[in-house]
Short mmCIF file of C-alpha atoms and ligand atoms in Angstrom, two decimals:
data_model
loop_
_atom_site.label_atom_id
_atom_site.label_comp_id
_atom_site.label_asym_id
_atom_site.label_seq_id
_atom_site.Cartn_x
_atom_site.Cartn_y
_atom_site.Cartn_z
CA UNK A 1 0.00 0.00 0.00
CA UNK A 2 1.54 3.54 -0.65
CA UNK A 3 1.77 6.09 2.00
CA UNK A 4 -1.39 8.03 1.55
CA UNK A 5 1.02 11.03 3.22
CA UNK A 6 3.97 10.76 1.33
CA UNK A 7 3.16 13.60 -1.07
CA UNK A 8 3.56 15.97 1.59
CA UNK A 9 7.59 15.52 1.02
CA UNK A 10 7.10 15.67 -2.32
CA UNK A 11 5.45 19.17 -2.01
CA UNK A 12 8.27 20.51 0.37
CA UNK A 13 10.57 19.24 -1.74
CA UNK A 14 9.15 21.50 -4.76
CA UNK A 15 8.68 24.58 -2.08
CA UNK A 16 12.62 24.33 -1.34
CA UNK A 17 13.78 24.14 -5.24
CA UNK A 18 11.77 27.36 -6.03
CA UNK A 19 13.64 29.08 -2.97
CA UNK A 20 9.29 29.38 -1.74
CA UNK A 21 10.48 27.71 1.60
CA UNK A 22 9.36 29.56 4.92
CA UNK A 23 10.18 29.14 8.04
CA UNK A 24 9.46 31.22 11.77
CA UNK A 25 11.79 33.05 13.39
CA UNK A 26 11.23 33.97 17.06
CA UNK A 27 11.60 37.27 19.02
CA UNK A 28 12.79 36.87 22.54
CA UNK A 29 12.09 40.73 23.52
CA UNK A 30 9.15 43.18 23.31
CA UNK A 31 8.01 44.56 20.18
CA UNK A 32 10.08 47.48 19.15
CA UNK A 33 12.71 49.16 16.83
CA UNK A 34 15.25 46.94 17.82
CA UNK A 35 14.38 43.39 18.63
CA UNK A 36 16.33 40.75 19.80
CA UNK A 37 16.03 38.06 17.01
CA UNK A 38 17.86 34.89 17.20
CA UNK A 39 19.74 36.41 20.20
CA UNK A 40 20.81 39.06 18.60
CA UNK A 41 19.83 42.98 18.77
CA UNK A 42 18.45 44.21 15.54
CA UNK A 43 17.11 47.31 14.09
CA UNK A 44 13.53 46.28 13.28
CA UNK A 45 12.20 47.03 9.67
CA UNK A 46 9.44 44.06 9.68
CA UNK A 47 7.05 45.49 11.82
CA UNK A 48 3.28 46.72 11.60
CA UNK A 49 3.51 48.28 14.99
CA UNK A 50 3.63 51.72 13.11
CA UNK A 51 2.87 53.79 16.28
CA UNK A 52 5.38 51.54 18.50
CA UNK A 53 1.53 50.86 20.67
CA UNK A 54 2.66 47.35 21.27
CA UNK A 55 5.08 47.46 24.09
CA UNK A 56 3.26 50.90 25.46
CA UNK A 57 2.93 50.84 29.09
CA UNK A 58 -0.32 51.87 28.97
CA UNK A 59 -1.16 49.23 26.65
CA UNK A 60 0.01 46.50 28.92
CA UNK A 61 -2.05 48.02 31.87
CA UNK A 62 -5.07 48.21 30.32
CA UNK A 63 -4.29 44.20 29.83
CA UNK A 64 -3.32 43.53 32.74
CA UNK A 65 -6.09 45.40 34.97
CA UNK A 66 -8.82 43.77 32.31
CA UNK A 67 -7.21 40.31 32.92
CA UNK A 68 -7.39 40.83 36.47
CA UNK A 69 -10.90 41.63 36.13
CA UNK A 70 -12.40 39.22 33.69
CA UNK A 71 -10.40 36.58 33.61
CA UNK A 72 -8.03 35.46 30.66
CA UNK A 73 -10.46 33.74 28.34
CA UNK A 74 -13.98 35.28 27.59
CA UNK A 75 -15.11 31.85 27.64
CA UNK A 76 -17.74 31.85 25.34
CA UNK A 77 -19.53 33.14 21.86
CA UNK A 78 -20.69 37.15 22.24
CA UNK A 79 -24.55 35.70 21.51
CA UNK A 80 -23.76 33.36 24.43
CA UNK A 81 -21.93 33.85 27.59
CA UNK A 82 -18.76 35.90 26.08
CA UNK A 83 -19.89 39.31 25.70
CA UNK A 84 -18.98 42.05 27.96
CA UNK A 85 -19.62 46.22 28.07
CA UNK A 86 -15.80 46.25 27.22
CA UNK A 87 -16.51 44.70 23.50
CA UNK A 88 -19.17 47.58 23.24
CA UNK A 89 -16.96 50.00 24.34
CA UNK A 90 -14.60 49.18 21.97
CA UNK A 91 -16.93 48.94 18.83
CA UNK A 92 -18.43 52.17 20.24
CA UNK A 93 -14.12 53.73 19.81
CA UNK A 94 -13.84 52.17 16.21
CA UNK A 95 -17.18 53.86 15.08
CA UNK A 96 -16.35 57.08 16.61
CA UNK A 97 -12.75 57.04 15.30
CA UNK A 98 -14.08 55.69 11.69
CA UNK A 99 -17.08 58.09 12.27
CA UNK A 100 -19.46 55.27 10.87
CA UNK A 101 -23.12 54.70 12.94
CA UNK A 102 -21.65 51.46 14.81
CA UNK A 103 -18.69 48.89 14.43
CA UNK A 104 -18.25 45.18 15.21
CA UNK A 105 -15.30 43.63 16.90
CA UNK A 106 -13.55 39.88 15.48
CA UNK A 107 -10.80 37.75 16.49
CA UNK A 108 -8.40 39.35 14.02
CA UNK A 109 -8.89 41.34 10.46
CA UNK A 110 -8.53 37.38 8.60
CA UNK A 111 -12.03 36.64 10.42
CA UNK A 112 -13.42 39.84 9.82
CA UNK A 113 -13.40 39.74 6.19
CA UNK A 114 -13.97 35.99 5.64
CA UNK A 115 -17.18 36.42 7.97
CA UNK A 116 -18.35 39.90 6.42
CA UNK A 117 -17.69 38.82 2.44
CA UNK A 118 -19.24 35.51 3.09
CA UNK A 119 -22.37 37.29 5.25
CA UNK A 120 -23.09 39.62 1.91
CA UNK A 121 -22.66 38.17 -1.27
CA UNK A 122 -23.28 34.13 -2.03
CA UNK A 123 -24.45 32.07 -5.15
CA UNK A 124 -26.09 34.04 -7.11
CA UNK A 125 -23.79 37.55 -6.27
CA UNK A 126 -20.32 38.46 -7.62
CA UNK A 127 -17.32 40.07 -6.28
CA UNK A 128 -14.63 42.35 -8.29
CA UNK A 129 -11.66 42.19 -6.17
CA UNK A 130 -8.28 44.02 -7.33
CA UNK A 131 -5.22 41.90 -7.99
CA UNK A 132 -3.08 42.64 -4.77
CA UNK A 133 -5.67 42.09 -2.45
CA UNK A 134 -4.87 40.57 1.32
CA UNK A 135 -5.38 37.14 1.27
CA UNK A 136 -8.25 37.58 3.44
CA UNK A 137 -10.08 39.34 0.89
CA UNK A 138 -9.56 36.15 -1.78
CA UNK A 139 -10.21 33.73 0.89
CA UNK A 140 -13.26 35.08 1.81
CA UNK A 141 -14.68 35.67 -1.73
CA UNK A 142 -13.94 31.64 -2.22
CA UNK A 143 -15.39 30.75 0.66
CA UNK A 144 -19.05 32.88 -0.41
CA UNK A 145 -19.41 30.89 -2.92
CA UNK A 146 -20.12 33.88 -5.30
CA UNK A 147 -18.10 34.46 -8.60
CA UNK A 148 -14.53 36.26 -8.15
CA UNK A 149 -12.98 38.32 -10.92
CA UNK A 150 -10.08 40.02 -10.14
CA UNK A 151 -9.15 43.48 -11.96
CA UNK A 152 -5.44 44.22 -12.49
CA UNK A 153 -3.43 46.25 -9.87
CA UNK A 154 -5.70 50.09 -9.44
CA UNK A 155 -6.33 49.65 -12.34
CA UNK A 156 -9.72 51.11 -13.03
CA UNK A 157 -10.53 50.69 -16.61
CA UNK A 158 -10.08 47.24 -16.30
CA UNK A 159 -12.25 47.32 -13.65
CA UNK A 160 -15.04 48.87 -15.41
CA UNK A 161 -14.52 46.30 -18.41
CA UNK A 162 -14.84 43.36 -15.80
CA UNK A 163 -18.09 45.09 -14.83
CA UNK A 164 -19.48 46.21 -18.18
CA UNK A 165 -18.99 42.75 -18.55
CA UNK A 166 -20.14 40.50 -15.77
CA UNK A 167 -22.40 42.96 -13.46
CA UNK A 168 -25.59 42.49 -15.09
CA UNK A 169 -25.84 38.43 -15.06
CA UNK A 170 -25.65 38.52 -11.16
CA UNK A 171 -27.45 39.99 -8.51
CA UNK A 172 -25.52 41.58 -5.46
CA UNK A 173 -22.21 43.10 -6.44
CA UNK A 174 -19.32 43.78 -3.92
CA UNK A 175 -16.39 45.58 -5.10
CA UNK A 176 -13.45 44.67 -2.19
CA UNK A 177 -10.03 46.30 -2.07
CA UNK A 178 -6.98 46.73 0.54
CA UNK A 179 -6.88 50.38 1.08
CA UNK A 180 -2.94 50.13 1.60
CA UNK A 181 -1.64 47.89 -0.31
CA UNK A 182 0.35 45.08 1.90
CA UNK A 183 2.98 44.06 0.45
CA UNK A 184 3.23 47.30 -2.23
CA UNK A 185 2.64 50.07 0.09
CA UNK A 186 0.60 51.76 -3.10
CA UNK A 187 -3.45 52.98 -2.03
CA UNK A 188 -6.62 52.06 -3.83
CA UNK A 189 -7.89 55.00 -6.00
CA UNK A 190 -11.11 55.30 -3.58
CA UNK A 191 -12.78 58.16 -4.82
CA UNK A 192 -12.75 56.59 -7.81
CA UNK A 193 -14.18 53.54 -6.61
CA UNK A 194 -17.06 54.87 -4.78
CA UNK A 195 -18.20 56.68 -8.28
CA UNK A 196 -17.47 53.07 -9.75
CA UNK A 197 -19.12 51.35 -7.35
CA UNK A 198 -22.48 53.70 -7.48
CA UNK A 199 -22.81 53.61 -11.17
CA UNK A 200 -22.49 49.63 -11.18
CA UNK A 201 -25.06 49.37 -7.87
CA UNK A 202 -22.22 47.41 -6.35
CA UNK A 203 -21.22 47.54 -2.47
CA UNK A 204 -17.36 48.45 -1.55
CA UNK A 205 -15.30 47.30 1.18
CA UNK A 206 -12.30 48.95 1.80
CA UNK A 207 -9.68 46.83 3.76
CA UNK A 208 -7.94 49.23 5.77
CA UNK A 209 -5.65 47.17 7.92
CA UNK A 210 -2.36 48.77 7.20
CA UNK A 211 -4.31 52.42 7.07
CA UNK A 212 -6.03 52.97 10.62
CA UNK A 213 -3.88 54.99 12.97
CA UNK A 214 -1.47 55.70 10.01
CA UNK A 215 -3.19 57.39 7.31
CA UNK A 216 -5.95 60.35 7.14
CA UNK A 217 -5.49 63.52 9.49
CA UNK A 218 -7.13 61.77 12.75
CA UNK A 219 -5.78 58.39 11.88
CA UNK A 220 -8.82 56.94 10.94
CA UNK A 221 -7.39 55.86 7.44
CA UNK A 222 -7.71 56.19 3.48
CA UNK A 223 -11.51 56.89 3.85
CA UNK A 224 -10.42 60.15 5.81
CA UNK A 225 -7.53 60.53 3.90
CA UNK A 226 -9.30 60.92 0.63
CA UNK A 227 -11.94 63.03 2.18
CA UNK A 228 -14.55 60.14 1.74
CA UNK A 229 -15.75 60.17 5.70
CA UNK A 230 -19.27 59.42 5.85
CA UNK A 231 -19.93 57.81 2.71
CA UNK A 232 -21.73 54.52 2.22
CA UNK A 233 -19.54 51.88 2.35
CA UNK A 234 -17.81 48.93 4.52
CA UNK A 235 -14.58 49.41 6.40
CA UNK A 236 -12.58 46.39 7.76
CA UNK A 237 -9.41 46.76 9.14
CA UNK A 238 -7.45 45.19 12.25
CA UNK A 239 -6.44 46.08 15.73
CA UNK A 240 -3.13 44.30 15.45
CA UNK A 241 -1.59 46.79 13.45
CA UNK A 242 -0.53 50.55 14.35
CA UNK A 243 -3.54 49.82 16.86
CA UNK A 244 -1.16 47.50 19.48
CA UNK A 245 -3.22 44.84 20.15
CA UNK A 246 -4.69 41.30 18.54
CA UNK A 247 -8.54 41.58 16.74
CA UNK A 248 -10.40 42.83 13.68
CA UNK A 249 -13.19 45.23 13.20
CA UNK A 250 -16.21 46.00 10.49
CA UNK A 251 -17.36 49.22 10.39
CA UNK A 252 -20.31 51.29 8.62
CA UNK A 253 -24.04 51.77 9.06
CA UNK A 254 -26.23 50.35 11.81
CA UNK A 255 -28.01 48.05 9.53
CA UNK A 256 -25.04 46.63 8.26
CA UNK A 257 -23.41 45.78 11.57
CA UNK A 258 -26.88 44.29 12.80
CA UNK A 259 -27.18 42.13 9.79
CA UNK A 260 -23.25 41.07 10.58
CA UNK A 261 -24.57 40.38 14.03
CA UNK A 262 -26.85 37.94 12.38
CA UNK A 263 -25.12 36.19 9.50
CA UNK A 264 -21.26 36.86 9.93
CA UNK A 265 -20.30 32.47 10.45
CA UNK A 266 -16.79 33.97 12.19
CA UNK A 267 -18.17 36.15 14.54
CA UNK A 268 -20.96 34.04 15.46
CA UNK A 269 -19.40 30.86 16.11
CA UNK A 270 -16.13 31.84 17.62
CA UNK A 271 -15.36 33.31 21.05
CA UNK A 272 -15.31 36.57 22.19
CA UNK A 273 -12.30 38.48 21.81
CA UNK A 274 -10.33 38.31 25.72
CA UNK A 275 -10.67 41.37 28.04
CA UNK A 276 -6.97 41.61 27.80
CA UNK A 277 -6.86 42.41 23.62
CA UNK A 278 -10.03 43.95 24.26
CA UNK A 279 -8.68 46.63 26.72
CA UNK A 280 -5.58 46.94 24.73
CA UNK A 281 -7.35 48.41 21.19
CA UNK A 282 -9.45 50.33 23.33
CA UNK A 283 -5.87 52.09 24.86
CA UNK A 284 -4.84 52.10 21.98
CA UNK A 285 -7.28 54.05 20.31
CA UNK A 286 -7.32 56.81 22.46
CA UNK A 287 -3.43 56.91 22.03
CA UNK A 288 -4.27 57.08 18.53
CA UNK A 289 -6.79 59.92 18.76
CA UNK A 290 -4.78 61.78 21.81
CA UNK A 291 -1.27 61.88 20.64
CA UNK A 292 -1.07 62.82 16.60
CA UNK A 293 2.91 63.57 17.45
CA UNK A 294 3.10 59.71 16.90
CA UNK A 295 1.53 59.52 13.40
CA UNK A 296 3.96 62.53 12.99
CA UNK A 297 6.47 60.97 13.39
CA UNK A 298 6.15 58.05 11.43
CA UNK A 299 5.36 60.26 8.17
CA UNK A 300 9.03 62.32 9.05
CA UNK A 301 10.03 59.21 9.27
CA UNK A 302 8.64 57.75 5.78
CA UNK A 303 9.75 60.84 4.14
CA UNK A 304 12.94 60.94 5.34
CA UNK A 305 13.78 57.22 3.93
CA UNK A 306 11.85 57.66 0.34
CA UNK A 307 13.72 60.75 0.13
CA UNK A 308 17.48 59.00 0.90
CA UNK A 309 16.37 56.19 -1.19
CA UNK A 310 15.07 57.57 -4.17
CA UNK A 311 18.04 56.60 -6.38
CA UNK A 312 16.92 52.85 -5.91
CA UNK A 313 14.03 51.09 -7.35
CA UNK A 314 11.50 51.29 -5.00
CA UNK A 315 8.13 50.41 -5.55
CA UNK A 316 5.39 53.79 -5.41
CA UNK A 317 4.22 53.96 -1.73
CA UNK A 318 2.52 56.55 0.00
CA UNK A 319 2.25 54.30 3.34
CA UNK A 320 4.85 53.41 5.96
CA UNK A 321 5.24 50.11 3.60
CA UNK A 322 8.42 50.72 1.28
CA UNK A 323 9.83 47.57 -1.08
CA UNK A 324 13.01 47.73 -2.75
CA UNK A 325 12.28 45.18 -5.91
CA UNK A 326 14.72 42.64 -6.93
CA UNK A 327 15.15 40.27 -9.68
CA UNK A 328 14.55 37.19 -8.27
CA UNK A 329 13.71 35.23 -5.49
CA UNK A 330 17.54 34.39 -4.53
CA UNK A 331 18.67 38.11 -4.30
CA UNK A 332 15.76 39.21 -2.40
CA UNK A 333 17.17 36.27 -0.02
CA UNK A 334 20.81 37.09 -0.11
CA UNK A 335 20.22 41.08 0.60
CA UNK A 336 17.81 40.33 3.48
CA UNK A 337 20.66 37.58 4.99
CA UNK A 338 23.37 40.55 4.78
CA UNK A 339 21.07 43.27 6.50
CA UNK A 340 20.86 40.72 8.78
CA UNK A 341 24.30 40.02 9.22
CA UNK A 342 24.41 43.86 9.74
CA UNK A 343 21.88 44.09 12.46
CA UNK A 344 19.31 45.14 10.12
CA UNK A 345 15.80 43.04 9.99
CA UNK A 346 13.92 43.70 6.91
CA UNK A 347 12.74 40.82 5.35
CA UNK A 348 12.73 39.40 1.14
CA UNK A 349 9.20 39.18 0.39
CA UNK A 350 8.53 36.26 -2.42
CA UNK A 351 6.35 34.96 -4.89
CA UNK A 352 3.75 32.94 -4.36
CA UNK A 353 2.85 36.04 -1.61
CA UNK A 354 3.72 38.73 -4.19
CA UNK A 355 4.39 38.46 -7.82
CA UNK A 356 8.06 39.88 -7.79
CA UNK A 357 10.43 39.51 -5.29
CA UNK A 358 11.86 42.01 -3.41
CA UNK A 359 12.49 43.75 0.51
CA UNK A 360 10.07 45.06 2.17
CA UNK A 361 10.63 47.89 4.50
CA UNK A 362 8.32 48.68 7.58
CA UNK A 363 8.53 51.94 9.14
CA UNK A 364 7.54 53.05 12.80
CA UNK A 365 7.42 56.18 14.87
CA UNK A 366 9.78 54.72 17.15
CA UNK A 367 12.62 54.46 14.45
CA UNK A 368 15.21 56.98 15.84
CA UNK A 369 17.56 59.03 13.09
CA UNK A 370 20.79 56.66 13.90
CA UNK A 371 18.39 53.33 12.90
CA UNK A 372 17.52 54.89 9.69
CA UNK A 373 21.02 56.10 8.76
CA UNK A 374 21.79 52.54 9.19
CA UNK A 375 19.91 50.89 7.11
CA UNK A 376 20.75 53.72 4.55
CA UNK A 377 24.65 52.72 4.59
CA UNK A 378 24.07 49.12 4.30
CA UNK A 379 22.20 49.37 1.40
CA UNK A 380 24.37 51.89 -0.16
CA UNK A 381 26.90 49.63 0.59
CA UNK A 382 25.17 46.48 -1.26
CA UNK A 383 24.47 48.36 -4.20
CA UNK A 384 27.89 50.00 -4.29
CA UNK A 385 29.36 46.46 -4.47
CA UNK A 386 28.60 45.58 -7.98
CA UNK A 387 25.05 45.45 -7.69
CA UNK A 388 24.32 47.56 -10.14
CA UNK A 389 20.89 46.25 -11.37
CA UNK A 390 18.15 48.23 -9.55
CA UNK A 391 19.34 51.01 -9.18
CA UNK A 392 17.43 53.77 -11.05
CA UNK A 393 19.53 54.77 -14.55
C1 LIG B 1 -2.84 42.06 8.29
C2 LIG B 1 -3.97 42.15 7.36
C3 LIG B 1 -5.16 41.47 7.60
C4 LIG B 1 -5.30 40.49 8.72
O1 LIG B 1 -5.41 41.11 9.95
P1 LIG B 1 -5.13 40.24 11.24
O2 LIG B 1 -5.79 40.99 12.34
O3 LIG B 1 -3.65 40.14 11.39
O4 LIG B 1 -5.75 38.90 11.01
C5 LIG B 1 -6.22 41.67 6.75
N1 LIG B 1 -6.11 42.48 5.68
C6 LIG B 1 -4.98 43.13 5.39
C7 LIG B 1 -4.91 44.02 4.20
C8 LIG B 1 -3.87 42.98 6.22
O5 LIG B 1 -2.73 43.60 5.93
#
C-alpha cells in the first residue's frame, strides 16, 4: 500500500527548489525598533507596529487590569456567555474614530473579512476584487461561494470592463479592495471607486488594515484621507496593526453591523475576543486619537527614507510600507541575509505572496535618526558592491 502522506515531502521538496520555503523566526524581547532576534539585537524594519503601541505601558495596563478583572479567556460566543460592556466600548471607539453609525469587533482582520464577504454576497452575487488584495479578501470571496474576478493592480478601466462585462448576469455586487496595499505600500484609488461602485449598484469594502492609525489627518485611514468620511460603504481593518493589540473590526451603518450580528459564520461561532486584547485596542485608540505627534512621526520618518532612497528602485508607496524590488527570489534572499548580518531586519518578500520579489521595508514612529542612517549605509553599501541592477539609470 503507498503512504497516503507521502506527497507531503514531495510538495516541500518542490517549495525548497523554487527558494518558496518559509520558516518562523522567534523574538525573545518586546516589540520594538530593535528586537532581539535569534539572540541578537536588531534594528527592526518588519514590523506593523507603526505607532510603536505594542510594548506601550499603557497598553500592557489596560491588559493587565482587564485580565485581572475578567479573567483570561472570555469563555464563550458574544450571543452566548462571552460578551462584555468592554466589546461595546470598543466597537463604540472604532465607530467614533471611523465616524461610521456602529462597528463590530472579530478575532483578528482574517475573520473579519472571511465572515463579512461571506455574510453579503453568495451564489447568485459576484465580487470584483483588485489583484493585490490581502489574502483575506480572496479567501473570503472563495469561501461565499459567489463568482470572483479580479481586476489588475488600481487599475480602473479594467475594472469597469470586468463590470461592463459580468455585473448584469448577477445579482448583489461587492467591489473589495486593501486600502494600503500590503505588500506594495501603493493605495486604492477610492474616490474613484465609490463613483465606480455607485454607477455599477455594487457595495465596496475597503480593507484598511495597514491604514487605521497611520493614514488620514485623525488616523482613521484612506476613507479620511481621501476626504470620503461618511460615505456609504464597509470598512474592515485590524487592531493588530498601528492599533497594538490582537482583533479585527467591520465598520459602517447600523443596519449593516446588525445584519453582521446575524449572519457573519466567524463572529458568530467563535469566542469573544479576551478582556486583555479587548482593553488593549481600546488604549490604543485613544493613544491614537490623543497623541497625533506619533503619526507625525512616522510620516518624518517615511519621508525621510523615500527621500534618501530615491536613487533605488523602489516600488510607489505613499504608506509606511516601502519595497526595494529585486530580480529574483535568490537576491531578495541574499540582501535580506546581509542586513541581517548587519543588524538590520527587513525581510525578502517572495512569490507565491507577491508576484516579484523584493524587501520590504516597515517603518515606525519609534525608528530613531541613527536606525535609519543605518539601514541607509548598508544598502548603499550592497548596491555600491557591484550590484548595479536596480538602481534607477
Ligand atoms: C494584516 C492584514 C489582515 C489580517 O489582519 P489580522 O488581524 O492580522 O488577522 C487583513 N487584511 C490586510 C490588508 C492585512 O494587511
Amino acid at each position: 500500500m503507498s503512504n497516503p502522506y507521502s506527497w507531503l515531502n514531495k510538495s516541500l521538496d518542490t517549495i525548497h527548489r523554487a527558494n518558496w520555503y518559509r520558516s518562523v523566526k522567534a523574538i525573545a524581547s518586546k516589540p520594538g525598533a530593535v528586537i532581539e532576534l535569534e539572540g541578537k539585537p536588531v534594528i527592526n524594519f518588519a514590523s506593523n507596529d507603526y505607532l510603536g503601541l505594542a510594548s506601550d505601558q499603557r497598553l500592557i495596563d489596560a491588559a493587565v487590569a482587564a485580565t485581572q478583572a475578567y479573567g483570561t479567556g472570555s469563555t464563550g460566543s458574544r450571543l452566548l456567555s462571552g460578551h462584555k460592556e468592554l466589546h461595546r466600548e470598543l466597537e463604540q471607539a472604532i465607530a467614533a474614530l471611523k465616524q461610521t453609525e456602529d462597528a463590530l469587533v472579530f478575532s483578528s482582520g482574517y475573520l473579519a473579512n472571511l465572515g463579512t464577504i461571506s455574510a453579503l454576497v453568495g451564489q447568485q452575487d459576484l465580487i470584483v476584487g483588485d489583484r493585490y488584495n490581502h489574502s483575506s479578501l480572496k479567501k473570503g470571496a472563495i469561501l461565499s461561494g459567489a463568482a470572483a474576478i479580479n481586476y489588475l493592480h488600481n487599475d480602473l478601466v479594467d475594472l469597469q470592463d470586468k463590470l461592463i462585462n459580468h455585473r448584469a448576469l448577477y445579482r448583489r455586487c461587492l467591489i473589495a479592495t486593501d486600502s494600503v496595499f500590503s505588500m506594495d505600500g501603493d493605495l486604492c484609488l477610492l474616490p474613484e471607486l465609490l463613483a465606480i461602485a455607485e454607477e455599477f449598484a455594487c457595495m465596496l469594502l475597503v480593507d484598511e488594515a495597514h491604514a487605521t492609525g497611520v493614514m488620514g489627518s485623525t488616523g482613521a485611514g484612506c476613507v479620511e484621507h481621501y476626504n470620503c468620511t461618511g460615505k456609504t460603504l464597509i470598512q474592515v481593518g485590524t487592531l493588530s496593526k498601528a492599533l497594538g493589540s490582537l482583533g479585527g473590526y467591520v465598520a459602517g451603518s447600523a443596519e449593516l453591523i446588525d445584519f453582521l450580528r446575524n449572519r457573519a459564520a466567524t463572529w458568530i461561532y467563535t469566542t469573544a475576543l479576551s478582556p486583555a486584547d479587548t482593553a488593549a485596542a481600546l488604549t490604543g485608540i485613544e493613544i491614537v486619537q490623543q497623541e497625533p505627534h506619533r503619526k507625525e512621526q512616522l510620516w518624518h520618518n517615511i519621508n525621510y527614507l523615500k527621500q534618501r532612497l530615491s536613487h533605488l528602485e523602489l516600488l510607489p508607496s505613499q504608506s509606511p510600507i516601502l519595497c526595494l524590488q529585486l530580480d529574483t527570489p535568490k537576491t531578495a534572499l541574499n540582501l535580506a541575509q546581509r542586513l541581517i548580518g548587519a543588524g538590520i531586519f527587513a525581510p525578502a518578500i517572495r512569490p507565491p505572496t507577491v508576484p516579484t520579489s523584493r524587501i520590504r521595508l516597515s517603518l515606525m514612529a519609534t525608528h530613531e535618526q541613527h536606525h535609519l542612517e543605518m539601514l541607509i549605509e548598508n544598502l548603499d553599501r550592497y548596491w555600491s558592491y557591484g550590484n548595479q541592477k536596480n538602481i534607477k539609470s
